[in-house]
PDB file of C-alpha atoms in Angstrom:
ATOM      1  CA  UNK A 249      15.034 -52.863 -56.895  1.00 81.00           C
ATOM      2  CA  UNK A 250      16.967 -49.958 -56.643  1.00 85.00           C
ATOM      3  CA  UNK A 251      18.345 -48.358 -53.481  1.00 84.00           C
ATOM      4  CA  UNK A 252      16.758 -44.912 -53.299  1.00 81.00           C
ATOM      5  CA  UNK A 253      19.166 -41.729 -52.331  1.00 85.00           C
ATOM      6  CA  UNK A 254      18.491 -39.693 -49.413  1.00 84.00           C
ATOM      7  CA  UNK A 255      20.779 -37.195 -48.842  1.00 87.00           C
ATOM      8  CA  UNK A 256      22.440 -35.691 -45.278  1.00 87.00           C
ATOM      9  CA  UNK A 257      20.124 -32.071 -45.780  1.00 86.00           C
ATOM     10  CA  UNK A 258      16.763 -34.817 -46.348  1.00 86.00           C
ATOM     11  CA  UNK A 259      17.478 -36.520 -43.052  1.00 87.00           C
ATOM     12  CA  UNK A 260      18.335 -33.722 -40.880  1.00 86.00           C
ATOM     13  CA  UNK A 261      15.311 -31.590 -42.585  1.00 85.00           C
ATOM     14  CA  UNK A 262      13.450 -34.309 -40.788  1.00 86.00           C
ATOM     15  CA  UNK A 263      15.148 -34.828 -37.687  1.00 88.00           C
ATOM     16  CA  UNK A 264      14.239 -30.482 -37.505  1.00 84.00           C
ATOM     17  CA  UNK A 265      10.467 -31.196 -38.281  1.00 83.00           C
ATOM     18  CA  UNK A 266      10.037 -34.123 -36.042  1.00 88.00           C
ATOM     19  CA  UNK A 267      11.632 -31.772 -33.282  1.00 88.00           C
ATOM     20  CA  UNK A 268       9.211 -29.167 -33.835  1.00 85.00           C
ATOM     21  CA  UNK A 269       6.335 -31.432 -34.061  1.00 86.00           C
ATOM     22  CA  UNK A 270       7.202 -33.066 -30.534  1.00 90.00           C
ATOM     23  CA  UNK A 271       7.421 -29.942 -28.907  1.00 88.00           C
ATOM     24  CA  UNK A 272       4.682 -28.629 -30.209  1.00 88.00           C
ATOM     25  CA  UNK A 273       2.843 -31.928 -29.086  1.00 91.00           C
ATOM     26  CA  UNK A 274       4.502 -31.016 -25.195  1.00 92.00           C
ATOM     27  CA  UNK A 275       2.884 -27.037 -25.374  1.00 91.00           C
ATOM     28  CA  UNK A 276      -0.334 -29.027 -26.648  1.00 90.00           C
ATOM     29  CA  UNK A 277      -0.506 -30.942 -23.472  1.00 94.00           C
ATOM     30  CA  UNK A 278       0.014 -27.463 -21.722  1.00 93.00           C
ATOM     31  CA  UNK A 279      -2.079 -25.578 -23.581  1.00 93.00           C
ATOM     32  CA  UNK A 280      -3.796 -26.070 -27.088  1.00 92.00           C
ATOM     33  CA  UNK A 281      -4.340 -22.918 -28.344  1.00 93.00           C
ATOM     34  CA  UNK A 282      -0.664 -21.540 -28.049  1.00 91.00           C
ATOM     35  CA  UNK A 283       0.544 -25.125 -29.842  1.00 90.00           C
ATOM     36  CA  UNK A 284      -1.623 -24.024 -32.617  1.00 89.00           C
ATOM     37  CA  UNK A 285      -0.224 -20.605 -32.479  1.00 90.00           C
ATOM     38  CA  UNK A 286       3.841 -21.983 -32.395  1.00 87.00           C
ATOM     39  CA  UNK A 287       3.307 -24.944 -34.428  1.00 85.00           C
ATOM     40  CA  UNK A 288       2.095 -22.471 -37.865  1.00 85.00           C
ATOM     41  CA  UNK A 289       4.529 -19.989 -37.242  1.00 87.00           C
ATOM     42  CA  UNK A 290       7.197 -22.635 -37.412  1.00 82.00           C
ATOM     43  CA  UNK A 291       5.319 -24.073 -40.366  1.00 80.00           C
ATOM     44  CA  UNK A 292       5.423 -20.712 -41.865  1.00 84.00           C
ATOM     45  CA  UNK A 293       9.991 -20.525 -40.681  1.00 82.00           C
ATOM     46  CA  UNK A 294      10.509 -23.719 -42.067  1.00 77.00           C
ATOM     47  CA  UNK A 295       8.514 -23.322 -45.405  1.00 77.00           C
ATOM     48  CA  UNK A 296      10.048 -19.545 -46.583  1.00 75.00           C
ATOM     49  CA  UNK A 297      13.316 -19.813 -48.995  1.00 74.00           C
ATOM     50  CA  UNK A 298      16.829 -19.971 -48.018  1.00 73.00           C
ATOM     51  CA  UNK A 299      18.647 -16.837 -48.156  1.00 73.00           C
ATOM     52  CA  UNK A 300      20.936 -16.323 -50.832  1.00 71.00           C
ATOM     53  CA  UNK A 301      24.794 -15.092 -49.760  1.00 65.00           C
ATOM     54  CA  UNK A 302      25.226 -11.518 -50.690  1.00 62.00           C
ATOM     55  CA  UNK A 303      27.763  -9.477 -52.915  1.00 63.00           C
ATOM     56  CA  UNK A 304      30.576  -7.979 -51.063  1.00 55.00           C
ATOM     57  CA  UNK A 305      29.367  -8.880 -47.674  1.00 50.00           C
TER      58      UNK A 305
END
């Protein structure tokens, strides 16, 4: 059976979402509605494109 490759950016791309889940699970316990409100926008942060490096910059 072969060993499968997971790179440094995989594991620390899921260190960052199971941060962001866990605090969004502590504002749940707080209050639900803002959770829902902070959890999608950092849905929506995490899921846009890296920038690319500009010319010249």
């Amino acid at each position: 059976m072969k060993k499968p490759k997971i790179r440094e950016d995989t594991v620390r791309e899921a260190c960052l979402i199971a941060g962001f889940l866990s605090c969004c699970a502590g504002i749940w316990m707080v209050f639900p509605p803002a959770a829902l409100i902070i959890g999608g926008a950092l849905l929506i942060w995490i899921g846009q494109p890296a920038k690319k490096q500009g010319r010249g910059s």
